[in-house]
Amino acid sequence: MSSSAEAGRGALRAGPIWLALVFALALAAGWAAGAAAQDVQDAVPNEWDATVERGVELVSDPQAFTPELELLRDRLLRMRSSAIENEASAAARLADVNARLTSLGPPPAEGAEETREIAERRKQIAVDLSVAQAPVLEAQDFQRRADALIREIDQVVRARFAAELRSLGPSPLRPIFWFDAIGAVVENLRAHRQAASASLADPVARALIVARVPLDVLLALVGIAIAFGLRIRLVGWVEGALARATTPRSIALLVNLRNFIRLIVPAVGAGLLLAALDPAKLTDPTAESALFALPGFAIAVIAAGWLGASLFAPKLPSYRLAPLECADAATGARLAMGLGLVVGAHLFIRSALAEWSLSPAEAAVLAFPLFVIGGLLLWRTSRLMRVVRRQIIDGSRGVRAGERTGAIMLTTMKVAERGAWTIAIAAPMLAAIGFLAAASFLLYGAILTLGLFGAGIVLYDLATTTLGAVADRQHEADGPNGGLIPVLVAALLMVASLPALALIWGARPSDVAGIWFLMRDGVTFGGMRISIGMIVSFTVVFGLIYGIFRLLQTVLRSTVLPRTRLDAGGRNAVLAGVGYTGFFVAAIAAVSSTGIDLSSLAFVAGALSVGIGFGLQNIVSNFVSGIILLVERPIKEGDWIEVGGFAGYVRSISVRSTEVETFDRASVIVPNSDLVAGTVLNRTHAGLSGRLQVPVGVEFEADPRRVEALLLEIAEAYPLVLTDPSPRVLLLELGPDALLFEIRCWLRDVNFLLSAKSDMNFAILKRFAEEGIRMQPYLRELRLPPNPPPVDGSPTVEAKQS
């Protein structure tokens, strides 16, 4: 049997663990890869060469076992990571030597001479340079050879895996194979019974077995009590408390406790029970049973029970995650347990067959019933998924579009439903024909994928319920699942489930380890090596320094600047300058912390300059104009300006544009370049004072000096009018039937210009009525072209005036 099958069986044995611990999978993979790399951190180039030579021999050997190739690939990955680290440290030393050589200046031209001391120094540095280059070149050469060898190993392993999936074995439907399988099982059981009898016939072994009976009985009784009695009582108590819980915090606590009890308590009981009933102790009495060392079939059954109870919750409709009626929910829980038992039986038979000497036909006969039962259960599961999908669609009708279940979710469920239905039919048929490896790959891959999908739903609900309870406690308006909590949890679960999904569908553990090493060591781009560590370093340093400057802005805004004589615009300019400085300093420090040589970005900077010159010139112009506005302050926050036909107050000056709030409370976004390069009327640039003009027309017979005195008295009595310069009243024009006067005065605050004019007009009406002065509007002559053409046949303006 090929080693690819062994890798597939390893994935199946580990599969149920992923169902329960999908959150920890990515971290565990990283920890395992880091722990496995410890034994090659001190690798030397001689070991690199020996490993590569051994790999070339192994890859060229068609009889090499696949596990050996997998181990070699894993070792090459770890040694390549070590070589990358060595290259980085050697490159730093090489850069120092190059800097020393550069400090001496260029070598003398032909025919020229330099001093003996400098020439000797240049020769010594040249020797040091050749010595420093050797480790870098060796590391780079090993990386290239290791990459080529890893690609060859991948080709060999994938070719073997594909050949195994295409391999046609004996059909389990032939009756003659049934009798052979029954006979093989009986023969192997008889061999085990004889081995146990021989062990019991030995007085020493029998004494050891008898001595262990009390402890085994105690462990078995405690395990049964925990797995059944304690679990049932604890689950009943928690579910009863859940039915009475009202607060989000208590509900979150009880939901987490319920899942913990259903997952951990049975595992503890099963660990004790299986340690007591270990059959290996009958043939080897000296063997020690490991407590809580659960085999794969036990983990599969426990995980299936937890998943069915958490996802369908037949006894708790209020906490049921699947939108089903109670009868369908009970069916879903039974299907989950049935699929778990099928996976557990598959793992148990595989572990048992590994110790038995069975022919391929006998192994196919023993495995075939599981394909039939698993296919039937998977088909019923697809029917139940259709019911769930219809319930979701029906439940979302009449609901606002923003609150409906996402189309991606429904599409995923539809694809999963049809895929499960197809595999449920195809897997037993393939197994019946003889494609046992392909049938096993499809059936158990589909079951584990559905389990992973269901576990993701349960863990999503647990995380959002728990984090939502905390958020609800602090921000009750957001609700238990408000904000970004569901999005962040869903994204984390998706990322964490990708390695498990890849392992289920044929990826090898070394593939996952290779991705981890690739993320940790990085890739070369434009002469730079970019890794996830550099990204994390950049993010942390940038966030820390920028946060310090933001804190400084807060201190300046609340404590320092209010005690200065700066106005609001000046304070805003200082705060904006601190913000820009903080961003620039944080960016430079973050780039420096990654170890990137900024000189290697010269080409990128040149290309960026061209891009700025052609496509980003308006943005750069607005940015520079914004800095000019903040430094020169021709316009500042709170100013009353008129630009582009709009008038209003400046509310904010940002990097690209300035926001002007009109008197209608509408916001006008003006590009900064228009304010710097264009013409802007700023009524409050030099100060708040401004001139007010109030025109007044009176009849021609009125006493002009009396009118002047009344108007001057009204202007001087207004509280906002300045006494220096003093207000004046001017007789501007003598019309045919009216005298046109105008009050000209200065207000302390030009922002009250309109209200001051209105108040003076009211006062003028009142005083003129008391004095008996009649007001007469004065019509200015309209300057129009001679005899303008009428628009609608009406007389011309000149005709009207005449």
Tab-separated table of C-alpha atoms in Angstrom, residues 160-578:
chain	number	residue	atom	x	y	z
A	160	ARG	CA	1.788	8.835	-6.823
A	161	PHE	CA	-1.315	10.284	-5.158
A	162	ALA	CA	-3.050	10.724	-8.514
A	163	ALA	CA	-2.079	7.198	-9.532
A	164	GLU	CA	-3.525	5.854	-6.302
A	165	LEU	CA	-6.835	7.652	-6.890
A	166	ARG	CA	-6.977	6.159	-10.391
A	167	SER	CA	-6.005	2.677	-9.256
A	168	LEU	CA	-8.631	-0.035	-9.783
A	169	GLY	CA	-8.728	-2.806	-7.200
A	170	PRO	CA	-10.931	-5.865	-6.697
A	171	SER	CA	-14.669	-5.293	-6.478
A	172	PRO	CA	-16.127	-6.006	-3.013
A	173	LEU	CA	-19.370	-7.219	-4.624
A	174	ARG	CA	-17.938	-10.614	-5.588
A	175	PRO	CA	-19.322	-13.174	-3.082
A	176	ILE	CA	-16.113	-15.169	-3.004
A	177	PHE	CA	-14.316	-12.243	-1.418
A	178	TRP	CA	-16.920	-12.141	1.401
A	179	PHE	CA	-16.045	-15.627	2.584
A	180	ASP	CA	-12.337	-14.805	2.335
A	181	ALA	CA	-12.849	-11.661	4.435
A	182	ILE	CA	-14.865	-13.511	7.092
A	183	GLY	CA	-12.206	-16.193	7.245
A	184	ALA	CA	-9.427	-13.599	7.557
A	185	VAL	CA	-11.232	-11.829	10.412
A	186	VAL	CA	-11.811	-15.102	12.235
A	187	GLU	CA	-8.190	-16.121	11.729
A	188	ASN	CA	-6.838	-12.832	13.052
A	189	LEU	CA	-9.174	-12.878	16.058
A	190	ARG	CA	-8.056	-16.429	16.781
A	191	ALA	CA	-4.432	-15.314	16.610
A	192	HIS	CA	-5.108	-12.516	19.102
A	193	ARG	CA	-6.960	-14.896	21.413
A	194	GLN	CA	-4.059	-17.331	21.306
A	195	ALA	CA	-1.609	-14.537	22.100
A	196	ALA	CA	-3.742	-13.486	25.070
A	197	SER	CA	-4.021	-17.102	26.274
A	198	ALA	CA	-0.272	-17.530	26.044
A	199	SER	CA	0.179	-14.364	28.067
A	200	LEU	CA	-2.252	-15.565	30.737
A	201	ALA	CA	-0.477	-18.931	30.879
A	202	ASP	CA	2.660	-17.186	32.046
A	203	PRO	CA	2.475	-16.884	35.873
A	204	VAL	CA	4.388	-13.608	35.923
A	205	ALA	CA	2.260	-12.032	33.216
A	206	ARG	CA	-0.938	-13.373	34.837
A	207	ALA	CA	0.122	-11.858	38.137
A	208	LEU	CA	0.698	-8.486	36.511
A	209	ILE	CA	-2.678	-8.624	34.796
A	210	VAL	CA	-4.503	-9.616	37.985
A	211	ALA	CA	-2.700	-6.892	39.932
A	212	ARG	CA	-3.950	-4.297	37.483
A	213	VAL	CA	-7.577	-5.424	37.521
A	214	PRO	CA	-8.690	-3.240	40.486
A	215	LEU	CA	-7.153	-0.116	38.965
A	216	ASP	CA	-8.632	-0.884	35.539
A	217	VAL	CA	-12.068	-1.502	37.051
A	218	LEU	CA	-11.842	1.773	38.954
A	219	LEU	CA	-10.774	3.658	35.835
A	220	ALA	CA	-13.579	2.052	33.818
A	221	LEU	CA	-16.222	2.915	36.408
A	222	VAL	CA	-14.996	6.498	36.770
A	223	GLY	CA	-14.838	6.875	32.990
A	224	ILE	CA	-18.400	5.582	32.556
A	225	ALA	CA	-19.641	7.820	35.360
A	226	ILE	CA	-18.023	10.886	33.818
A	227	ALA	CA	-18.885	10.137	30.179
A	228	PHE	CA	-22.527	9.351	30.865
A	229	GLY	CA	-23.787	10.228	34.335
A	230	LEU	CA	-21.875	13.442	35.004
A	231	ARG	CA	-22.278	14.673	31.448
A	232	ILE	CA	-26.051	14.133	31.422
A	233	ARG	CA	-26.514	15.876	34.776
A	234	LEU	CA	-24.301	18.834	33.889
A	235	VAL	CA	-25.888	19.275	30.458
A	236	GLY	CA	-29.390	19.118	31.970
A	237	TRP	CA	-28.497	21.709	34.602
A	238	VAL	CA	-26.950	24.075	32.041
A	239	GLU	CA	-29.849	23.737	29.596
A	240	GLY	CA	-32.312	24.425	32.395
A	241	ALA	CA	-30.367	27.534	33.378
A	242	LEU	CA	-30.287	28.615	29.730
A	243	ALA	CA	-34.072	28.401	29.545
A	244	ARG	CA	-34.265	30.868	32.469
A	245	ALA	CA	-31.365	33.166	31.475
A	246	THR	CA	-32.231	36.708	30.414
A	247	THR	CA	-29.053	38.807	30.369
A	248	PRO	CA	-26.576	38.609	27.458
A	249	ARG	CA	-23.681	37.950	29.834
A	250	SER	CA	-25.331	34.969	31.543
A	251	ILE	CA	-26.477	33.546	28.197
A	252	ALA	CA	-22.947	33.772	26.776
A	253	LEU	CA	-21.480	32.120	29.870
A	254	LEU	CA	-23.975	29.253	29.830
A	255	VAL	CA	-23.651	28.649	26.077
A	256	ASN	CA	-19.879	28.371	26.402
A	257	LEU	CA	-20.249	26.091	29.431
A	258	ARG	CA	-22.692	23.855	27.561
A	259	ASN	CA	-20.272	23.413	24.655
A	260	PHE	CA	-17.369	22.788	27.041
A	261	ILE	CA	-19.312	20.078	28.877
A	262	ARG	CA	-20.405	18.324	25.684
A	263	LEU	CA	-16.866	18.310	24.296
A	264	ILE	CA	-14.444	17.977	27.196
A	265	VAL	CA	-16.345	15.893	29.759
A	266	PRO	CA	-16.980	12.947	27.354
A	267	ALA	CA	-13.353	13.140	26.241
A	268	VAL	CA	-12.146	12.787	29.833
A	269	GLY	CA	-14.498	9.856	30.483
A	270	ALA	CA	-13.564	8.119	27.234
A	271	GLY	CA	-9.874	8.594	27.977
A	272	LEU	CA	-10.212	6.854	31.339
A	273	LEU	CA	-12.444	4.090	29.961
A	274	LEU	CA	-10.190	3.279	26.997
A	275	ALA	CA	-7.119	3.324	29.242
A	276	ALA	CA	-8.793	0.656	31.402
A	277	LEU	CA	-9.978	-1.484	28.468
A	278	ASP	CA	-6.789	-1.359	26.417
A	279	PRO	CA	-6.570	-4.818	24.741
A	280	ALA	CA	-2.823	-4.441	24.237
A	281	LYS	CA	-2.313	-5.146	27.965
A	282	LEU	CA	-3.502	-8.726	27.480
A	283	THR	CA	-0.626	-9.545	25.142
A	284	ASP	CA	1.930	-7.262	26.828
A	285	PRO	CA	1.173	-6.914	30.573
A	286	THR	CA	4.127	-4.594	31.052
A	287	ALA	CA	2.653	-1.991	28.661
A	288	GLU	CA	1.517	1.209	30.324
A	289	SER	CA	-1.818	2.665	29.254
A	290	ALA	CA	-1.710	6.388	28.535
A	291	LEU	CA	-4.504	8.292	30.259
A	292	PHE	CA	-6.606	10.584	28.022
A	293	ALA	CA	-4.738	9.413	24.882
A	294	LEU	CA	-7.842	9.244	22.711
A	295	PRO	CA	-7.668	7.307	19.430
A	296	GLY	CA	-9.088	8.801	16.268
A	297	PHE	CA	-12.403	6.922	16.337
A	298	ALA	CA	-13.188	8.187	19.879
A	299	ILE	CA	-12.426	11.783	18.885
A	300	ALA	CA	-14.677	11.438	15.833
A	301	VAL	CA	-17.644	10.215	17.882
A	302	ILE	CA	-17.219	12.850	20.614
A	303	ALA	CA	-16.842	15.666	18.078
A	304	ALA	CA	-19.927	14.481	16.160
A	305	GLY	CA	-22.025	14.420	19.330
A	306	TRP	CA	-20.882	17.909	20.276
A	307	LEU	CA	-21.535	19.239	16.787
A	308	GLY	CA	-25.023	17.733	16.514
A	309	ALA	CA	-26.098	19.003	19.943
A	310	SER	CA	-24.654	22.480	19.395
A	311	LEU	CA	-25.839	22.977	15.826
A	312	PHE	CA	-29.324	21.477	16.020
A	313	ALA	CA	-30.100	21.681	19.803
A	314	PRO	CA	-33.204	19.445	19.710
A	315	LYS	CA	-34.192	20.371	23.298
A	316	LEU	CA	-33.445	24.116	23.090
A	317	PRO	CA	-35.291	25.683	20.129
A	318	SER	CA	-34.302	29.194	21.253
A	319	TYR	CA	-30.607	28.365	20.882
A	320	ARG	CA	-30.889	26.244	17.742
A	321	LEU	CA	-28.512	27.496	15.070
A	322	ALA	CA	-30.192	25.662	12.178
A	323	PRO	CA	-33.658	27.091	11.338
A	324	LEU	CA	-35.523	23.788	11.645
A	325	GLU	CA	-38.554	22.406	13.398
A	326	CYS	CA	-37.972	20.157	16.398
A	327	ALA	CA	-38.482	16.923	14.427
A	328	ASP	CA	-36.038	17.986	11.716
A	329	ALA	CA	-33.585	19.192	14.357
A	330	ALA	CA	-33.654	15.774	16.061
A	331	THR	CA	-33.052	14.175	12.656
A	332	GLY	CA	-30.096	16.500	12.083
A	333	ALA	CA	-28.556	15.570	15.443
A	334	ARG	CA	-28.934	11.857	14.639
A	335	LEU	CA	-27.385	12.360	11.192
A	336	ALA	CA	-24.410	14.192	12.697
A	337	MET	CA	-23.858	11.365	15.178
A	338	GLY	CA	-24.269	8.764	12.415
A	339	LEU	CA	-21.684	10.434	10.197
A	340	GLY	CA	-19.341	10.656	13.184
A	341	LEU	CA	-19.786	6.940	13.839
A	342	VAL	CA	-19.027	6.192	10.174
A	343	VAL	CA	-15.796	8.203	10.342
A	344	GLY	CA	-14.938	6.599	13.690
A	345	ALA	CA	-15.555	3.110	12.327
A	346	HIS	CA	-13.448	3.918	9.280
A	347	LEU	CA	-10.556	5.045	11.487
A	348	PHE	CA	-10.963	2.004	13.774
A	349	ILE	CA	-10.946	-0.445	10.861
A	350	ARG	CA	-7.934	1.279	9.290
A	351	SER	CA	-5.979	1.083	12.553
A	352	ALA	CA	-6.970	-2.566	13.000
A	353	LEU	CA	-6.164	-3.508	9.401
A	354	ALA	CA	-2.708	-2.038	9.787
A	355	GLU	CA	-1.908	-4.887	12.232
A	356	TRP	CA	-3.651	-7.638	10.253
A	357	SER	CA	-2.384	-9.344	7.149
A	358	LEU	CA	-5.271	-8.866	4.718
A	359	SER	CA	-5.365	-8.985	0.967
A	360	PRO	CA	-6.721	-5.960	-0.973
A	361	ALA	CA	-9.942	-7.854	-1.703
A	362	GLU	CA	-10.515	-8.692	1.972
A	363	ALA	CA	-9.823	-5.075	2.990
A	364	ALA	CA	-12.277	-3.832	0.352
A	365	VAL	CA	-15.028	-6.147	1.621
A	366	LEU	CA	-14.585	-4.933	5.216
A	367	ALA	CA	-14.617	-1.264	4.183
A	368	PHE	CA	-17.496	-1.428	1.679
A	369	PRO	CA	-20.422	-1.415	4.202
A	370	LEU	CA	-19.178	1.901	5.545
A	371	PHE	CA	-19.386	3.400	2.064
A	372	VAL	CA	-23.007	2.283	1.729
A	373	ILE	CA	-24.014	3.553	5.179
A	374	GLY	CA	-22.017	6.758	4.811
A	375	GLY	CA	-23.463	7.438	1.372
A	376	LEU	CA	-27.023	6.972	2.675
A	377	LEU	CA	-26.409	9.287	5.646
A	378	LEU	CA	-24.746	11.863	3.401
A	379	TRP	CA	-27.700	11.749	1.005
A	380	ARG	CA	-30.139	12.357	3.871
A	381	THR	CA	-27.911	15.189	5.089
A	382	SER	CA	-28.139	16.847	1.667
A	383	ARG	CA	-31.949	16.626	1.875
A	384	LEU	CA	-31.829	18.259	5.302
A	385	MET	CA	-29.564	20.993	3.956
A	386	ARG	CA	-32.188	21.737	1.316
A	387	VAL	CA	-34.797	22.143	4.055
A	388	VAL	CA	-32.479	24.515	5.941
A	389	ARG	CA	-31.846	26.575	2.834
A	390	ARG	CA	-35.550	26.886	2.079
A	391	GLN	CA	-36.271	27.892	5.659
A	392	ILE	CA	-33.632	30.623	5.422
A	393	ILE	CA	-35.078	31.905	2.135
A	394	ASP	CA	-38.635	31.873	3.485
A	395	GLY	CA	-37.543	33.545	6.720
A	396	SER	CA	-35.794	36.356	4.855
A	397	ARG	CA	-38.877	37.302	2.834
A	398	GLY	CA	-40.433	40.547	3.932
A	399	VAL	CA	-37.240	41.556	5.700
A	400	ARG	CA	-35.227	44.602	4.712
A	401	ALA	CA	-32.537	43.867	2.149
A	402	GLY	CA	-29.768	44.854	4.525
A	403	GLU	CA	-30.928	42.264	7.084
A	404	ARG	CA	-31.318	39.255	4.762
A	405	THR	CA	-28.974	36.316	4.781
A	406	GLY	CA	-26.126	36.953	2.363
A	407	ALA	CA	-26.378	35.590	-1.149
A	408	ILE	CA	-22.896	34.124	-0.805
A	409	MET	CA	-24.031	32.070	2.183
A	410	LEU	CA	-27.042	30.693	0.315
A	411	THR	CA	-24.963	29.955	-2.765
A	412	THR	CA	-22.407	28.111	-0.642
A	413	MET	CA	-25.143	26.030	0.967
A	414	LYS	CA	-26.609	25.208	-2.447
A	415	VAL	CA	-23.237	24.090	-3.786
A	416	ALA	CA	-22.569	22.044	-0.634
A	417	GLU	CA	-25.990	20.428	-0.867
A	418	ARG	CA	-25.542	19.366	-4.483
A	419	GLY	CA	-21.962	18.270	-3.852
A	420	ALA	CA	-23.024	16.100	-0.907
A	421	TRP	CA	-25.849	14.588	-2.953
A	422	THR	CA	-23.476	13.773	-5.827
A	423	ILE	CA	-20.773	12.278	-3.599
A	424	ALA	CA	-23.361	10.266	-1.657
A	425	ILE	CA	-24.211	8.458	-4.893
A	426	ALA	CA	-20.770	8.398	-6.514
A	427	ALA	CA	-18.700	7.149	-3.553
A	428	PRO	CA	-20.531	3.805	-3.024
A	429	MET	CA	-20.591	3.221	-6.777
A	430	LEU	CA	-16.834	3.822	-7.068
A	431	ALA	CA	-16.200	1.541	-4.094
A	432	ALA	CA	-18.381	-1.159	-5.664
A	433	ILE	CA	-16.431	-0.978	-8.914
A	434	GLY	CA	-13.090	-1.159	-7.124
A	435	PHE	CA	-11.887	2.453	-6.930
A	436	LEU	CA	-11.581	2.228	-3.176
A	437	ALA	CA	-9.043	5.046	-2.749
A	438	ALA	CA	-11.107	7.486	-4.834
A	439	ALA	CA	-14.302	6.553	-2.977
A	440	SER	CA	-12.596	7.014	0.395
A	441	PHE	CA	-11.171	10.354	-0.699
A	442	LEU	CA	-14.585	11.670	-1.792
A	443	LEU	CA	-16.816	10.275	0.972
A	444	TYR	CA	-14.726	11.034	4.040
A	445	GLY	CA	-13.525	14.316	2.547
A	446	ALA	CA	-17.164	15.408	2.114
A	447	ILE	CA	-18.112	14.309	5.650
A	448	LEU	CA	-15.175	16.141	7.214
A	449	THR	CA	-15.869	19.240	5.091
A	450	LEU	CA	-19.471	19.348	6.294
A	451	GLY	CA	-18.228	18.860	9.841
A	452	LEU	CA	-15.749	21.706	9.419
A	453	PHE	CA	-18.485	23.927	8.006
A	454	GLY	CA	-20.832	23.097	10.899
A	455	ALA	CA	-18.065	23.602	13.470
A	456	GLY	CA	-17.359	27.008	11.944
A	457	ILE	CA	-21.027	27.980	12.419
A	458	VAL	CA	-20.964	26.848	16.062
A	459	LEU	CA	-17.692	28.620	16.811
A	460	TYR	CA	-18.949	31.755	15.047
A	461	ASP	CA	-22.022	31.771	17.265
A	462	LEU	CA	-19.921	31.198	20.398
A	463	ALA	CA	-17.496	33.985	19.546
A	464	THR	CA	-20.141	36.524	18.550
A	465	THR	CA	-22.274	35.676	21.586
A	466	THR	CA	-19.342	36.061	23.967
A	467	LEU	CA	-17.810	39.168	22.416
A	468	GLY	CA	-21.242	40.597	21.736
A	469	ALA	CA	-22.152	40.250	25.407
A	470	VAL	CA	-19.117	42.329	26.355
A	471	ALA	CA	-19.894	44.899	23.662
A	472	ASP	CA	-23.546	44.978	24.729
A	473	ARG	CA	-22.495	45.606	28.295
A	474	GLN	CA	-20.398	48.601	27.259
A	475	HIS	CA	-22.428	49.849	24.300
A	476	GLU	CA	-26.009	48.745	24.722
A	477	ALA	CA	-27.094	50.622	21.627
A	478	ASP	CA	-25.027	48.421	19.383
A	479	GLY	CA	-26.800	45.206	20.316
A	480	PRO	CA	-25.173	41.881	21.030
A	481	ASN	CA	-23.999	41.350	17.472
A	482	GLY	CA	-23.476	44.912	16.343
A	483	GLY	CA	-20.458	46.604	14.927
A	484	LEU	CA	-17.558	44.793	13.320
A	485	ILE	CA	-17.538	41.801	15.686
A	486	PRO	CA	-19.329	39.380	13.298
A	487	VAL	CA	-17.165	40.434	10.343
A	488	LEU	CA	-13.895	40.012	12.265
A	489	VAL	CA	-14.934	36.653	13.712
A	490	ALA	CA	-16.043	35.352	10.305
A	491	ALA	CA	-12.784	36.469	8.694
A	492	LEU	CA	-10.723	34.804	11.441
A	493	LEU	CA	-12.646	31.543	11.130
A	494	MET	CA	-12.278	31.511	7.353
A	495	VAL	CA	-8.518	32.024	7.553
A	496	ALA	CA	-8.147	29.402	10.295
A	497	SER	CA	-10.194	26.828	8.376
A	498	LEU	CA	-8.233	27.093	5.128
A	499	PRO	CA	-5.346	24.817	6.261
A	500	ALA	CA	-7.804	22.216	7.577
A	501	LEU	CA	-9.810	22.333	4.350
A	502	ALA	CA	-6.642	21.900	2.312
A	503	LEU	CA	-5.525	18.910	4.404
A	504	ILE	CA	-8.932	17.268	4.038
A	505	TRP	CA	-8.818	17.495	0.251
A	506	GLY	CA	-5.386	16.071	-0.412
A	507	ALA	CA	-2.877	18.651	0.771
A	508	ARG	CA	0.017	17.279	2.785
A	509	PRO	CA	1.152	18.588	6.174
A	510	SER	CA	4.422	19.578	4.540
A	511	ASP	CA	2.440	21.780	2.124
A	512	VAL	CA	0.931	23.679	5.049
A	513	ALA	CA	4.355	23.881	6.677
A	514	GLY	CA	5.776	25.175	3.397
A	515	ILE	CA	3.193	27.977	3.302
A	516	TRP	CA	4.069	28.866	6.887
A	517	PHE	CA	7.789	28.993	6.067
A	518	LEU	CA	7.028	31.069	2.975
A	519	MET	CA	5.055	33.565	5.051
A	520	ARG	CA	7.728	33.664	7.738
A	521	ASP	CA	10.764	33.877	5.442
A	522	GLY	CA	9.082	36.013	2.795
A	523	VAL	CA	9.555	36.368	-0.919
A	524	THR	CA	12.014	38.443	-2.930
A	525	PHE	CA	10.448	41.376	-4.734
A	526	GLY	CA	12.485	44.045	-6.512
A	527	GLY	CA	15.655	43.010	-4.721
A	528	MET	CA	13.931	43.100	-1.318
A	529	ARG	CA	12.715	40.186	0.801
A	530	ILE	CA	9.235	40.837	2.130
A	531	SER	CA	7.923	38.580	4.901
A	532	ILE	CA	5.003	38.538	7.290
A	533	GLY	CA	7.407	39.450	10.094
A	534	MET	CA	8.355	42.614	8.238
A	535	ILE	CA	4.695	43.455	7.729
A	536	VAL	CA	3.955	42.939	11.422
A	537	SER	CA	7.025	44.993	12.379
A	538	PHE	CA	5.996	47.798	10.037
A	539	THR	CA	2.433	47.798	11.380
A	540	VAL	CA	3.452	47.749	15.051
A	541	VAL	CA	6.126	50.464	14.755
A	542	PHE	CA	3.947	52.686	12.587
A	543	GLY	CA	0.930	52.277	14.871
A	544	LEU	CA	2.986	52.901	18.028
A	545	ILE	CA	4.726	56.069	16.807
A	546	TYR	CA	1.632	57.456	15.108
A	547	GLY	CA	-0.359	56.737	18.281
A	548	ILE	CA	2.192	58.732	20.294
A	549	PHE	CA	1.770	61.709	17.974
A	550	ARG	CA	-2.006	61.370	18.173
A	551	LEU	CA	-1.706	61.438	21.951
A	552	LEU	CA	0.474	64.538	21.618
A	553	GLN	CA	-2.220	66.129	19.469
A	554	THR	CA	-4.802	65.378	22.152
A	555	VAL	CA	-2.633	66.942	24.863
A	556	LEU	CA	-2.001	70.024	22.728
A	557	ARG	CA	-5.676	70.380	21.872
A	558	SER	CA	-6.987	70.015	25.409
A	559	THR	CA	-4.202	71.429	27.608
A	560	VAL	CA	-1.506	73.464	25.857
A	561	LEU	CA	-3.085	75.381	22.970
A	562	PRO	CA	-6.110	76.720	24.901
A	563	ARG	CA	-3.635	78.604	27.135
A	564	THR	CA	-1.984	80.361	24.191
A	565	ARG	CA	-3.143	83.427	22.274
A	566	LEU	CA	-3.626	81.478	19.062
A	567	ASP	CA	-7.055	81.627	17.516
A	568	ALA	CA	-8.981	78.566	16.362
A	569	GLY	CA	-7.328	78.623	12.935
A	570	GLY	CA	-3.826	78.828	14.418
A	571	ARG	CA	-4.512	75.977	16.803
A	572	ASN	CA	-5.827	73.881	13.929
A	573	ALA	CA	-2.683	74.646	11.900
A	574	VAL	CA	-0.447	73.508	14.771
A	575	LEU	CA	-2.451	70.307	15.260
A	576	ALA	CA	-2.419	69.542	11.542
A	577	GLY	CA	1.332	70.116	11.385
A	578	VAL	CA	1.879	67.733	14.298
